[in-house]
C-alpha positions as a printed NumPy array, in Angstrom:
array([[-22.889, -17.335,   3.484],
       [-21.004, -16.25 ,   6.413],
       [-22.617, -13.144,   7.796],
       [-19.23 , -11.641,   8.372],
       [-16.018, -12.349,   6.707],
       [-13.507, -12.846,   9.58 ],
       [-10.169, -13.737,   8.144],
       [ -9.135, -10.39 ,   7.026],
       [-10.178,  -8.746,  10.443],
       [ -6.468,  -9.343,  11.475],
       [ -5.349,  -6.926,   8.875],
       [ -5.762,  -3.085,   9.238],
       [ -4.719,   0.173,   7.68 ],
       [ -1.26 ,   1.192,   8.874],
       [  0.099,  -2.568,   9.462],
       [  3.296,  -3.678,   7.794],
       [  3.089,  -6.831,   5.708],
       [  5.044,  -9.069,   3.486],
       [  3.738,  -9.117,   0.014],
       [  4.514, -11.665,  -3.184],
       [  4.105,  -9.996,  -6.494],
       [  1.975, -12.142,  -8.723],
       [  1.549, -10.031, -11.833],
       [  2.04 ,  -6.593, -13.442],
       [ -0.558,  -4.447, -15.027],
       [ -0.242,  -1.121, -16.635],
       [ -1.484,   0.584, -13.324],
       [  0.526,  -1.628, -10.834],
       [  0.846,  -5.047,  -9.482],
       [ -1.419,  -7.596,  -8.18 ],
       [  0.103,  -9.28 ,  -4.957],
       [ -0.681, -11.619,  -2.16 ],
       [ -0.189, -10.982,   1.292],
       [  2.228, -13.681,   3.005],
       [  0.334, -15.523,   5.448],
       [ -3.147, -14.781,   4.043],
       [ -2.89 , -16.722,   0.575],
       [ -6.079, -18.662,   1.083],
       [ -8.1  , -15.866,   2.86 ],
       [-10.089, -14.673,  -0.323],
       [ -8.265, -11.334,  -0.531],
       [ -7.685,  -9.261,  -3.527],
       [ -4.434,  -7.222,  -2.768],
       [ -2.871,  -4.719,  -5.238],
       [ -0.21 ,  -1.896,  -5.357],
       [ -1.348,   1.118,  -7.585],
       [  2.199,   2.028,  -8.825],
       [  0.764,   5.012, -10.799],
       [ -0.849,   6.552,  -7.881],
       [  2.17 ,   6.025,  -5.663],
       [  4.88 ,   7.048,  -7.941],
       [  3.636,   8.929, -11.289],
       [  4.19 ,  12.275,  -9.691],
       [  7.876,  11.537,  -8.711],
       [  8.97 ,   9.927, -11.865],
       [  9.827,  11.844, -15.023],
       [  9.095,   9.189, -17.671],
       [  7.015,   5.936, -18.3  ],
       [ 10.23 ,   3.892, -18.364],
       [ 11.26 ,   5.212, -14.966],
       [  8.063,   4.287, -13.516],
       [  8.301,   0.685, -14.942],
       [ 11.745,   0.376, -13.396],
       [ 10.082,   0.791,  -9.852],
       [  7.647,  -2.255, -10.427],
       [  9.007,  -4.989,  -8.14 ],
       [  9.779,  -8.156,  -9.976],
       [  7.183, -10.883, -10.403],
       [  7.753, -13.495,  -7.694],
       [  9.567, -11.175,  -5.402],
       [  8.579, -10.728,  -1.754],
       [  8.536,  -7.133,  -0.551],
       [  7.822,  -4.97 ,   2.354],
       [  4.523,  -3.166,   2.147],
       [  2.133,  -1.247,   4.314],
       [ -1.821,  -1.56 ,   4.183],
       [ -3.031,   1.679,   3.119],
       [ -6.853,   0.754,   2.584],
       [ -9.14 ,  -2.17 ,   3.197],
       [-12.587,  -2.453,   1.604],
       [-14.865,  -5.175,   3.12 ],
       [-18.076,  -3.943,   1.467],
       [-18.551,  -7.165,  -0.437],
       [-16.348, -10.215,  -1.194],
       [-13.608, -10.397,  -2.021],
       [-11.961,  -8.185,   0.488],
       [ -9.9  ,  -5.553,  -1.387],
       [ -6.541,  -4.668,   0.132],
       [ -4.549,  -1.695,  -1.295],
       [ -0.881,  -1.656,  -0.281],
       [  1.67 ,   1.085,  -0.387],
       [  5.373,   0.416,  -0.933],
       [  6.478,   4.073,  -0.851],
       [  9.631,   4.43 ,   1.388],
       [  8.022,   7.379,   3.505],
       [  4.884,   5.31 ,   3.943],
       [  6.869,   2.364,   5.211],
       [  8.262,   4.606,   7.873],
       [  5.195,   6.341,   8.876],
       [  1.79 ,   6.075,   7.017],
       [ -0.206,   9.177,   6.97 ],
       [ -3.906,   9.593,   6.416],
       [ -6.848,  12.044,   6.947],
       [ -9.267,  11.445,   9.907],
       [-12.843,  10.661,   8.784],
       [-14.36 ,  13.033,  11.143],
       [-12.17 ,  16.125,  11.024],
       [-10.114,  15.681,   7.78 ],
       [ -6.736,  16.6  ,   9.526],
       [ -3.75 ,  14.465,   8.826],
       [ -3.257,  11.533,  11.167],
       [ -0.477,   8.851,  11.54 ],
       [ -1.788,   5.279,  11.14 ],
       [  1.584,   3.499,  11.655],
       [  2.281,   2.244,  15.321],
       [  2.957,   5.138,  17.575],
       [  0.516,   7.317,  15.635],
       [ -2.737,   8.786,  17.144],
       [ -5.208,   6.73 ,  14.682],
       [ -7.873,   4.602,  15.694],
       [ -9.241,   2.198,  13.108],
       [-12.994,   1.417,  13.374],
       [-14.757,  -1.163,  11.415],
       [-18.498,  -0.591,  11.125],
       [-20.878,  -3.456,  10.571],
       [-24.562,  -3.695,  10.258],
       [-26.585,  -6.409,  12.11 ],
       [-28.426,  -6.799,   8.95 ],
       [-26.03 ,  -8.693,   6.988],
       [-22.439,  -9.089,   5.701],
       [-19.836,  -6.307,   4.883],
       [-18.229,  -3.647,   6.849],
       [-16.72 ,  -0.175,   6.356],
       [-13.466,   1.079,   7.775],
       [-13.399,   4.408,   9.506],
       [ -9.999,   6.238,  10.478],
       [-10.252,   8.581,  13.369],
       [ -8.167,  10.454,  15.855],
       [ -8.778,   9.264,  19.333],
       [ -9.938,  12.691,  20.4  ],
       [-12.335,  12.94 ,  17.515],
       [-13.916,   9.692,  18.375],
       [-14.141,  10.587,  22.133],
       [-15.544,  13.945,  21.365],
       [-18.561,  12.273,  19.413],
       [-19.538,   9.921,  22.36 ],
       [-22.059,  11.336,  24.717],
       [-20.597,  13.189,  27.628],
       [-22.444,  11.273,  30.194],
       [-20.716,   8.034,  28.832],
       [-17.374,   9.04 ,  30.411],
       [-16.252,   5.395,  30.621],
       [-16.318,   4.896,  26.859],
       [-14.93 ,   8.575,  26.185],
       [-12.021,   7.523,  28.392],
       [-11.481,   4.148,  26.643],
       [-11.476,   5.771,  23.302],
       [ -8.502,   7.981,  24.458],
       [ -6.722,   5.021,  25.919],
       [ -7.197,   2.076,  23.642],
       [ -4.149,   0.414,  22.329],
       [ -1.768,   2.732,  24.388],
       [  0.548,   1.027,  26.795],
       [ -0.344,   1.636,  30.532]])
């Protein structure tokens, strides 16, 4: 067994992807992420969670399901790498495709995961074995939690991913 699954590490919350719809279920759709078909991922779109509050009937909700076999734009909302297979939750809400918001795992305030936002995506791993956990953070929330005497790491937390 590999210590860390690595194929899915190229995927992160807030990333736009193409997804192919494989099947429909009462709660949503099972999909595959184009380019990651053989990566051992389990990917889905929870249509009830995303659209039940904005639709007035079950038939209206069913009409929003993308057709089986279609390729659609989606945004990665969550990735769970605790144990195989890696589970990827996608969103197809139009507002999320424009700018995906989430809550900072440190302060609880809203944060933008989409490019141009202030989010950092941290994957924490143990040296003891496989699996990882994703943490979403504001830059300043992470920087504040780094020891003040480690000024270089604090500065890097504020700059990572930003164009110079």
